[in-house]
PDB file of C-alpha atoms in Angstrom:
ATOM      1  CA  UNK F   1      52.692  30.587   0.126  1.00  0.00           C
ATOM      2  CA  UNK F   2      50.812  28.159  -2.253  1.00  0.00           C
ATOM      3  CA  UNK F   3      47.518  27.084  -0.532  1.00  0.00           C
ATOM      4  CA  UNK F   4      45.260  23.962  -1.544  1.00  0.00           C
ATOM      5  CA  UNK F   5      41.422  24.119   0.208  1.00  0.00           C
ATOM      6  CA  UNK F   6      39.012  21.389   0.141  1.00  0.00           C
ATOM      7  CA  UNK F   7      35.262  22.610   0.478  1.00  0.00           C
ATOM      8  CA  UNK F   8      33.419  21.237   2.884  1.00  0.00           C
ATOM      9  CA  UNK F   9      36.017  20.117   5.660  1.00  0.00           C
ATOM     10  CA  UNK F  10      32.736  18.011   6.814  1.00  0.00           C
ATOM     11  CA  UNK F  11      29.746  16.696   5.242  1.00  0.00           C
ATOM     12  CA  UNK F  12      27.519  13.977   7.029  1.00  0.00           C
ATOM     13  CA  UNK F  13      24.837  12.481   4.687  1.00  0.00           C
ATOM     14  CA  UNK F  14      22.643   9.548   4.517  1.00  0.00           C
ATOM     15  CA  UNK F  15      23.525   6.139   3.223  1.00  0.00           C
ATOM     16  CA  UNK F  16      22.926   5.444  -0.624  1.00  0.00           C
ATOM     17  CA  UNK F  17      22.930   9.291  -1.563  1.00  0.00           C
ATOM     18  CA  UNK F  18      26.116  11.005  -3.249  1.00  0.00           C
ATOM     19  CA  UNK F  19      28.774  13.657  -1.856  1.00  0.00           C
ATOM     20  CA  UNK F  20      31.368  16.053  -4.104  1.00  0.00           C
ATOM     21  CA  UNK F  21      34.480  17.286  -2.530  1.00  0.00           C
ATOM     22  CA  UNK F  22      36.247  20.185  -4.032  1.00  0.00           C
ATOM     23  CA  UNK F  23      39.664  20.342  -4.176  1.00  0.00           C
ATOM     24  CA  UNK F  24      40.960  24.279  -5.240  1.00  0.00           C
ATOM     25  CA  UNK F  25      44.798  24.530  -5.610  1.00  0.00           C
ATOM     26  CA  UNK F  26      44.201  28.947  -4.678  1.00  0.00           C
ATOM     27  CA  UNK F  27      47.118  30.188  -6.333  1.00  0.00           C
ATOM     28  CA  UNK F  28      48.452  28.574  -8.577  1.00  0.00           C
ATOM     29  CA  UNK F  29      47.964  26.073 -11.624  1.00  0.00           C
ATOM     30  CA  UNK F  30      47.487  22.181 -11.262  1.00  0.00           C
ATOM     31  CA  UNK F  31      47.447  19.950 -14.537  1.00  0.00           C
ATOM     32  CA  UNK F  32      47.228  16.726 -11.683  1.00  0.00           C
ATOM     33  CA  UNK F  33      45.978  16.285  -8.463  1.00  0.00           C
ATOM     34  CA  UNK F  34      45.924  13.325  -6.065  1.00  0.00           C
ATOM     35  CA  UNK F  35      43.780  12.189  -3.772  1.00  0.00           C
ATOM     36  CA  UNK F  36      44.225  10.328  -0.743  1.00  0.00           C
ATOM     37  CA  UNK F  37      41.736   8.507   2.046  1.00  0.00           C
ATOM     38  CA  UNK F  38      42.606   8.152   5.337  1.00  0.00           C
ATOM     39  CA  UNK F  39      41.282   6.127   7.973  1.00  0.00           C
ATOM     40  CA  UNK F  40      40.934   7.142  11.697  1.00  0.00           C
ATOM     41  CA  UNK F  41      44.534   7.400  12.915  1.00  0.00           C
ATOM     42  CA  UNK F  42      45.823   4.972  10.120  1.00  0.00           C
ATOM     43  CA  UNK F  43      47.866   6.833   7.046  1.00  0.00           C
ATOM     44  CA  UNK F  44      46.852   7.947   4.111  1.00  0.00           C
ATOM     45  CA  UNK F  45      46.201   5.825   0.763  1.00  0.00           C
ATOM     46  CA  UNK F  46      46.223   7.047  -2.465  1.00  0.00           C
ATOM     47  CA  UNK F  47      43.151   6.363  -4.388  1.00  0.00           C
ATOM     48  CA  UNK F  48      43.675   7.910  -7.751  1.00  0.00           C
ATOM     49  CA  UNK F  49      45.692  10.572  -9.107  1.00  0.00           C
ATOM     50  CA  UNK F  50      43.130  13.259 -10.977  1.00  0.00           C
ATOM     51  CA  UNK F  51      44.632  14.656 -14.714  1.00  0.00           C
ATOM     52  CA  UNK F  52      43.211  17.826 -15.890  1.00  0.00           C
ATOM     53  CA  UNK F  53      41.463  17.242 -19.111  1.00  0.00           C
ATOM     54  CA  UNK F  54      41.697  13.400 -18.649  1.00  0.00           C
ATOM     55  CA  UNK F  55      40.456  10.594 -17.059  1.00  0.00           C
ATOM     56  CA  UNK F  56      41.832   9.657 -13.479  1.00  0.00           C
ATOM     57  CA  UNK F  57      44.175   7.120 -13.125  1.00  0.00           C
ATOM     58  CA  UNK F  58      42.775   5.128  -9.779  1.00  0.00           C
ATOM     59  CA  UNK F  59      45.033   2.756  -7.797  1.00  0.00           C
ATOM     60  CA  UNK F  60      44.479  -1.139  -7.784  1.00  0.00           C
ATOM     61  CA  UNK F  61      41.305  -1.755  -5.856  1.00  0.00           C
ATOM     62  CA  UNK F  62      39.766   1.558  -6.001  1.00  0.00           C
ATOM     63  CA  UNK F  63      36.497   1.542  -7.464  1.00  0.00           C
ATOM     64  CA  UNK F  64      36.572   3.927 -10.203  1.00  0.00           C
ATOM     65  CA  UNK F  65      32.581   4.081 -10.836  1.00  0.00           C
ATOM     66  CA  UNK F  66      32.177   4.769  -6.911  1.00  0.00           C
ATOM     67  CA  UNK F  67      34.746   7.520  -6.314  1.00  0.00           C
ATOM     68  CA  UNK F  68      34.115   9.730  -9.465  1.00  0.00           C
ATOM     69  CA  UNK F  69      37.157  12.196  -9.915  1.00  0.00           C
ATOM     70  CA  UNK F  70      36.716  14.909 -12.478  1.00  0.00           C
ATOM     71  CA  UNK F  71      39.400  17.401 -13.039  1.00  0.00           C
ATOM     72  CA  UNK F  72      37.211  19.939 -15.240  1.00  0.00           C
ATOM     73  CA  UNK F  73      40.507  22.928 -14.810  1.00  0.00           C
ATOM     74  CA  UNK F  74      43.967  23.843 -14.148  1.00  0.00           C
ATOM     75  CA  UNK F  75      42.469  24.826 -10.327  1.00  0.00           C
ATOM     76  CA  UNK F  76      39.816  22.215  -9.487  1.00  0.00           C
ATOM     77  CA  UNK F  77      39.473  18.957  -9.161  1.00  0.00           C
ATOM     78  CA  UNK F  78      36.113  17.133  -7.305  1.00  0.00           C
ATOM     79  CA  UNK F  79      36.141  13.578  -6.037  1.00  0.00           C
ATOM     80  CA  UNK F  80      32.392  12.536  -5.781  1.00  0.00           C
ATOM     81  CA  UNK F  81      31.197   9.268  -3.546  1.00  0.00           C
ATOM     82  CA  UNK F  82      28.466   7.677  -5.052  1.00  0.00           C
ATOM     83  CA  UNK F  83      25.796   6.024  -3.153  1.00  0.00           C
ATOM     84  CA  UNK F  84      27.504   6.229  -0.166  1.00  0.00           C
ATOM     85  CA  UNK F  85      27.757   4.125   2.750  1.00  0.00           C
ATOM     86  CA  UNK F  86      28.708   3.757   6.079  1.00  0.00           C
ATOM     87  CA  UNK F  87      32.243   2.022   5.005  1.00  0.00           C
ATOM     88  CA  UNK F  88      32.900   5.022   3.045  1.00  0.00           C
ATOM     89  CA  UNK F  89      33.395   6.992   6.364  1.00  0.00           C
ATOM     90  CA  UNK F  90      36.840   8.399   6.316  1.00  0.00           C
ATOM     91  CA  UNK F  91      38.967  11.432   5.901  1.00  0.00           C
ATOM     92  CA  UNK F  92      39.678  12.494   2.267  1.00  0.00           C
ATOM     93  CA  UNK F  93      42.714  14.710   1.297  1.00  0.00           C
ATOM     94  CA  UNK F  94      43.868  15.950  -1.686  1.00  0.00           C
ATOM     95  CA  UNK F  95      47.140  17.223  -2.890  1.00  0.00           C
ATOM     96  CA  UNK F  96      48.362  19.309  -5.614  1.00  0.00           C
ATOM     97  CA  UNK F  97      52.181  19.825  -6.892  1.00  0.00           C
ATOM     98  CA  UNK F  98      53.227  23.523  -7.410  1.00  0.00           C
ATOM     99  CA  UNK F  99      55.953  22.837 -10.647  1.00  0.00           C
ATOM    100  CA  UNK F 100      58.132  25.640 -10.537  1.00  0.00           C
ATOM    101  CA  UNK F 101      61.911  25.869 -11.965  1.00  0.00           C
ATOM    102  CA  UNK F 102      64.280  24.111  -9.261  1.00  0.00           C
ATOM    103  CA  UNK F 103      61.692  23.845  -6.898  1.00  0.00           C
ATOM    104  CA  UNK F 104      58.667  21.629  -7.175  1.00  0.00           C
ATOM    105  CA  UNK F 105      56.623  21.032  -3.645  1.00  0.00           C
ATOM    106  CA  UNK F 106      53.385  19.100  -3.192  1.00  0.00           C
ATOM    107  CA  UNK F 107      51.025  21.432  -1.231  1.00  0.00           C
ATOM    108  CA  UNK F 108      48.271  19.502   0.762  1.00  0.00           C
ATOM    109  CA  UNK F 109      44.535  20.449   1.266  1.00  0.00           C
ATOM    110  CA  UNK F 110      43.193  20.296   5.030  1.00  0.00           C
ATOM    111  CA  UNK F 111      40.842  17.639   4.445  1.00  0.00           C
ATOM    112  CA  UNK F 112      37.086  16.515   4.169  1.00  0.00           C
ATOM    113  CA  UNK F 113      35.828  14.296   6.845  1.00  0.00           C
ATOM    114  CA  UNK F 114      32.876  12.611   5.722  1.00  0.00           C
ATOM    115  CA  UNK F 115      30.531  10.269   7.806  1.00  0.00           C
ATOM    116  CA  UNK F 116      27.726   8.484   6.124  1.00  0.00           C
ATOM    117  CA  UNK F 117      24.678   7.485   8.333  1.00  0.00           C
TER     118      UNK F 117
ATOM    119  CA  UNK K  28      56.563  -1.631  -5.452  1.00  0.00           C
ATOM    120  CA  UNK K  29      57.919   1.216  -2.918  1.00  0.00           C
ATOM    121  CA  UNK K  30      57.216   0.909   1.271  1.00  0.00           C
ATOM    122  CA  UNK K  31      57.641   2.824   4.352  1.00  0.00           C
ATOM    123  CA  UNK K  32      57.852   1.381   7.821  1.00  0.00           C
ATOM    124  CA  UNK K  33      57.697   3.552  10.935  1.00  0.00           C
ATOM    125  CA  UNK K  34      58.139   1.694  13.691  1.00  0.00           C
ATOM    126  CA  UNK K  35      57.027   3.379  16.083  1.00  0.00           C
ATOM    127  CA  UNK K  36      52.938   4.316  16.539  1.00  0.00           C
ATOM    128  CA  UNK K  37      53.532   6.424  19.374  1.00  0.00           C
ATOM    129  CA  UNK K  38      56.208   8.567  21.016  1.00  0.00           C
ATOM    130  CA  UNK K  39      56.169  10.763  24.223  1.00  0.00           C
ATOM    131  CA  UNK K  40      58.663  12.857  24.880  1.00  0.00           C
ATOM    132  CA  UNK K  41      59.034  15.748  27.646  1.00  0.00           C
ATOM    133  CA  UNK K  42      60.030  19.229  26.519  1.00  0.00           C
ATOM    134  CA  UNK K  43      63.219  20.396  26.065  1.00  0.00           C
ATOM    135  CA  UNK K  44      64.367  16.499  25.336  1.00  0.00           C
ATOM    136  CA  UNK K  45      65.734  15.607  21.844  1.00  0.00           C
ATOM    137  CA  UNK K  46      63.734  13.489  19.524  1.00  0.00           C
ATOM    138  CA  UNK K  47      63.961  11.105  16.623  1.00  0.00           C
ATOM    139  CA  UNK K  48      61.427   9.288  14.888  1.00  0.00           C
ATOM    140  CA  UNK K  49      62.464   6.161  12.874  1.00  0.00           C
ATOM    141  CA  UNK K  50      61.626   5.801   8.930  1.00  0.00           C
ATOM    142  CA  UNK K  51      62.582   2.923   6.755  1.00  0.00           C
ATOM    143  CA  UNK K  52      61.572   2.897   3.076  1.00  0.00           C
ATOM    144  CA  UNK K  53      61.900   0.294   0.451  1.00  0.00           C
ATOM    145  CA  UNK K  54      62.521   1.374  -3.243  1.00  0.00           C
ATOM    146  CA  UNK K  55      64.450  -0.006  -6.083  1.00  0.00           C
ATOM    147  CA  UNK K  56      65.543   3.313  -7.336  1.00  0.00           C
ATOM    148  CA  UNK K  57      66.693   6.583  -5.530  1.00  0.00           C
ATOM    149  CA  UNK K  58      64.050   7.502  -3.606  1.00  0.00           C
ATOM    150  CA  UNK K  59      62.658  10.896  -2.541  1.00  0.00           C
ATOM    151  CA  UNK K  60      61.773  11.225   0.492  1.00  0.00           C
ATOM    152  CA  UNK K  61      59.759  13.588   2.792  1.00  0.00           C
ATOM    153  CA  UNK K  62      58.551  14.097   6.463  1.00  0.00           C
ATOM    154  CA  UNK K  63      55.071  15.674   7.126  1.00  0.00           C
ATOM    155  CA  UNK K  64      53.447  16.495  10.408  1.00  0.00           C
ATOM    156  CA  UNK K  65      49.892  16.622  10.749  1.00  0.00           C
ATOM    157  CA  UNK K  66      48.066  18.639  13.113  1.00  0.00           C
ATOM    158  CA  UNK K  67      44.142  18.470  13.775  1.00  0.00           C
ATOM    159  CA  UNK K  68      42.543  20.460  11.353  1.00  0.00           C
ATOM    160  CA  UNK K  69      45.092  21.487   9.451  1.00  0.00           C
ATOM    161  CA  UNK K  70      46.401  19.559   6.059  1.00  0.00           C
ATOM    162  CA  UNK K  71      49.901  18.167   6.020  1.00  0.00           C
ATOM    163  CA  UNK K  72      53.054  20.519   6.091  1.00  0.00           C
ATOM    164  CA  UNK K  73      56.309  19.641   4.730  1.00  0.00           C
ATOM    165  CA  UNK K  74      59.082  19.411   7.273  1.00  0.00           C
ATOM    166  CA  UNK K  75      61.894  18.696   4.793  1.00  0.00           C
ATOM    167  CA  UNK K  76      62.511  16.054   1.604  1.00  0.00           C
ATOM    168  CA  UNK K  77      65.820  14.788   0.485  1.00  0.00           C
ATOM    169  CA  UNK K  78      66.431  13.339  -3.048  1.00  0.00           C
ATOM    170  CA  UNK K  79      69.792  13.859  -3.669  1.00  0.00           C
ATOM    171  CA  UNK K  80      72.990  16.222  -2.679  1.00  0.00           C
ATOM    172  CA  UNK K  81      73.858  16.211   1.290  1.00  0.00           C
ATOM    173  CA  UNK K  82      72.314  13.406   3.137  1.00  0.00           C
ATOM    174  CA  UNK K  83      71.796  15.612   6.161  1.00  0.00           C
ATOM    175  CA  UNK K  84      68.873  17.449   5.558  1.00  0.00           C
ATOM    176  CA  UNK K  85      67.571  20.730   7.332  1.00  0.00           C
ATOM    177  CA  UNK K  86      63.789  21.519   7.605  1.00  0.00           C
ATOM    178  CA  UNK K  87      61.632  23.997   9.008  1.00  0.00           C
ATOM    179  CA  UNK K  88      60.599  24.247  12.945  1.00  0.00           C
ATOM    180  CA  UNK K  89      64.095  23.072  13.734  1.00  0.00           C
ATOM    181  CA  UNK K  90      64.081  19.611  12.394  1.00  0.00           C
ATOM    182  CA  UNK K  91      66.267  17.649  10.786  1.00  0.00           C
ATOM    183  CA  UNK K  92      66.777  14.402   8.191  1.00  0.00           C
ATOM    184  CA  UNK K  93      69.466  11.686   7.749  1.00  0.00           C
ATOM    185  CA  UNK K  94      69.347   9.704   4.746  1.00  0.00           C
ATOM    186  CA  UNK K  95      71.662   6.862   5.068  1.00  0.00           C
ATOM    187  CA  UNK K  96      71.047   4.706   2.179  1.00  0.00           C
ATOM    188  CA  UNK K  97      72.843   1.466   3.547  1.00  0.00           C
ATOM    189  CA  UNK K  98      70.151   1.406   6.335  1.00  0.00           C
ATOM    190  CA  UNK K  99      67.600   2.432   3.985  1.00  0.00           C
ATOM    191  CA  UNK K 100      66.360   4.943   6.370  1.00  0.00           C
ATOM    192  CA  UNK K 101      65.403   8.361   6.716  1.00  0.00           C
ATOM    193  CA  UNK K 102      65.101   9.283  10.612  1.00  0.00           C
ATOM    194  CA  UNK K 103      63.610  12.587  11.467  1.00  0.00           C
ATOM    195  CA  UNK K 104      65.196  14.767  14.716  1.00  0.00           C
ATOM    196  CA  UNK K 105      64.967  17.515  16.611  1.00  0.00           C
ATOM    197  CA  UNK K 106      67.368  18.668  19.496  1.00  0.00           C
ATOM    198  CA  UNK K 107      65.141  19.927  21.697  1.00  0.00           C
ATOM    199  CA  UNK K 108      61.105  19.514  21.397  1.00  0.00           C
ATOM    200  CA  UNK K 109      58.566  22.457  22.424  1.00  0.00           C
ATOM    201  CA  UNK K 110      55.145  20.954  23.154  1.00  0.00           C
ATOM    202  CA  UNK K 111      53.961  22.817  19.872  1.00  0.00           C
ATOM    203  CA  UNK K 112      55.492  20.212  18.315  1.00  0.00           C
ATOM    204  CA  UNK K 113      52.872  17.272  19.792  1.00  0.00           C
ATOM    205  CA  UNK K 114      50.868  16.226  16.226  1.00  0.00           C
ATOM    206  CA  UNK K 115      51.394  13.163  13.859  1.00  0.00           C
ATOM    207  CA  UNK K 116      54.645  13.162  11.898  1.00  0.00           C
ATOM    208  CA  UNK K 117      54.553  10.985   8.371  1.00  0.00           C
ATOM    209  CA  UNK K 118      57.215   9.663   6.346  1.00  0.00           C
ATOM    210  CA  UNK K 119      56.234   9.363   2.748  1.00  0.00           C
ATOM    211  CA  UNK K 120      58.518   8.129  -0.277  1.00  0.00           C
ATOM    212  CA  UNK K 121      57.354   9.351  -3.920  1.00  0.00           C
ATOM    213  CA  UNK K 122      59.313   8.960  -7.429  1.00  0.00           C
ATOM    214  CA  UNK K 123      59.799  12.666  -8.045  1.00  0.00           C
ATOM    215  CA  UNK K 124      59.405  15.600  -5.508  1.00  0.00           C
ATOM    216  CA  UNK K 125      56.043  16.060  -6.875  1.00  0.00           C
ATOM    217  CA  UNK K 126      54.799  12.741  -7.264  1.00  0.00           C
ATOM    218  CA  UNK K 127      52.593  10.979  -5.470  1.00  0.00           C
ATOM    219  CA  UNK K 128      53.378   9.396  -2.582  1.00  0.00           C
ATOM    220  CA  UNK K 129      53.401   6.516  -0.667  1.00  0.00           C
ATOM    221  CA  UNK K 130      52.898   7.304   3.391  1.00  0.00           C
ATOM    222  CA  UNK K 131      54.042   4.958   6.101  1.00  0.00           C
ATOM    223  CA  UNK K 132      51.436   4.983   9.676  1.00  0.00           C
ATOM    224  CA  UNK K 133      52.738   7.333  11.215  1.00  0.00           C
ATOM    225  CA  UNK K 134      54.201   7.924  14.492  1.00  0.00           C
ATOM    226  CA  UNK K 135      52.063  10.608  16.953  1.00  0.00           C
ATOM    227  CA  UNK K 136      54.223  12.817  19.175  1.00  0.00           C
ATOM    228  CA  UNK K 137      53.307  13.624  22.802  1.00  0.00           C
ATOM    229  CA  UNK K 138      55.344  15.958  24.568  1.00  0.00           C
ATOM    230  CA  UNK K 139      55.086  16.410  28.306  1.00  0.00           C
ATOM    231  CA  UNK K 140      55.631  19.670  30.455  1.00  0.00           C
TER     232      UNK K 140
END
């Protein structure tokens, strides 16, 4: 079946430095991506959805120059969290949709944790 | 803008017993709705979705789906639970069956031996 992996499933790094999450749809081709943050057992949030070959589209009070998305292909997108700090702590998942004919399903990565000293 | 209310935070339940977890939504338009479950370390699997056609929905692992539009709710069962099925369970209501979504908190499952 489709798969969607996130590289690293956990990164811990020091405030006021900068972290990139991958997000890989494995088989198959993604022209959008979204990506969600969730807090420790709250639900998730979208943040922004990610358009290949265009800028994100973030959701009201997401900071766009903080959580830099860039969807550089049809099979990655990256969500980068600049200057990090301790608030930024959470769990970060991504999504892809798999558009086939009669049967469109939104496959889900596993998720990066990130903690920020 | 669209909602979605679980009610309940937590649920334990011993094996073998039926389940449901409640789901209301809000939406102006015909929504499409999912369940997820969400186990440690793994990403979110569908259960099921409904968007149109029968209103009683079948999903994988044995669950089902009721959409009953004049209670705006979409309640997730399952006849009889195996403690496999312990993890977080998420109703979600998006605009297409690949859009993005909009999650409600979440209910965790225990089960009990």
């Amino acid at each position: 079946g489709a798969v969607v992996s996130q590289h690293p499933s956990w990164v811990i790094c020091k405030s006021g430095t900068s972290v990139k999450i991958e997000c890989r749809s494995l088989d198959f081709q993604a022209t959008t991506m979204f990506w969600y943050r969730q807090f420790p057992k709250q639900s998730l949030m979208l943040m922004a959805t990610s358009n290949e070959g265009s800028k994100a589209t973030y959701e009201q009070g997401v900071e766009k120059d903080k959580f830099l998305i860039n969807h550089a292909s049809l099979t990655l997108s990256t969500l980068t969290v600049t200057s990090a700090h301790p608030e930024d702590s959470s769990f970060y998942i991504c999504s892809a949709p798999r558009r086939l004919a009669g049967d469109d399903t939104q496959y889900f990565g596993p998720g990066t944790r990130l903690t920020v000293l | 803008a669209q909602s979605v209310t679980q009610p309940d935070i937590h649920i334990t339940v011993s094996e073998g017993a039926s389940l449901e977890l409640r789901c209301n939504y809000s939406y102006g338009a015909t929504p499409y709705l999912f369940w997820y479950v969400q186990s440690p370390g793994q990403g979110l699997q569908l259960l099921l979705k409904y968007f149109s056609g029968d209103t009683l929905v079948q999903g994988i692992k044995g669950f089902e789906a009721e959409f009953k539009r004049s209670q705006s709710s979409f309640n997730l069962r399952k006849p009889s639970v195996h403690w496999s099925d312990a993890a977080e369970y998420f109703c979600a209501v998006g605009t297409g069956t690949a859009s993005k979504l909009t999650f409600g908190t979440g209910t965790r499952l225990q089960v009990t031996l």
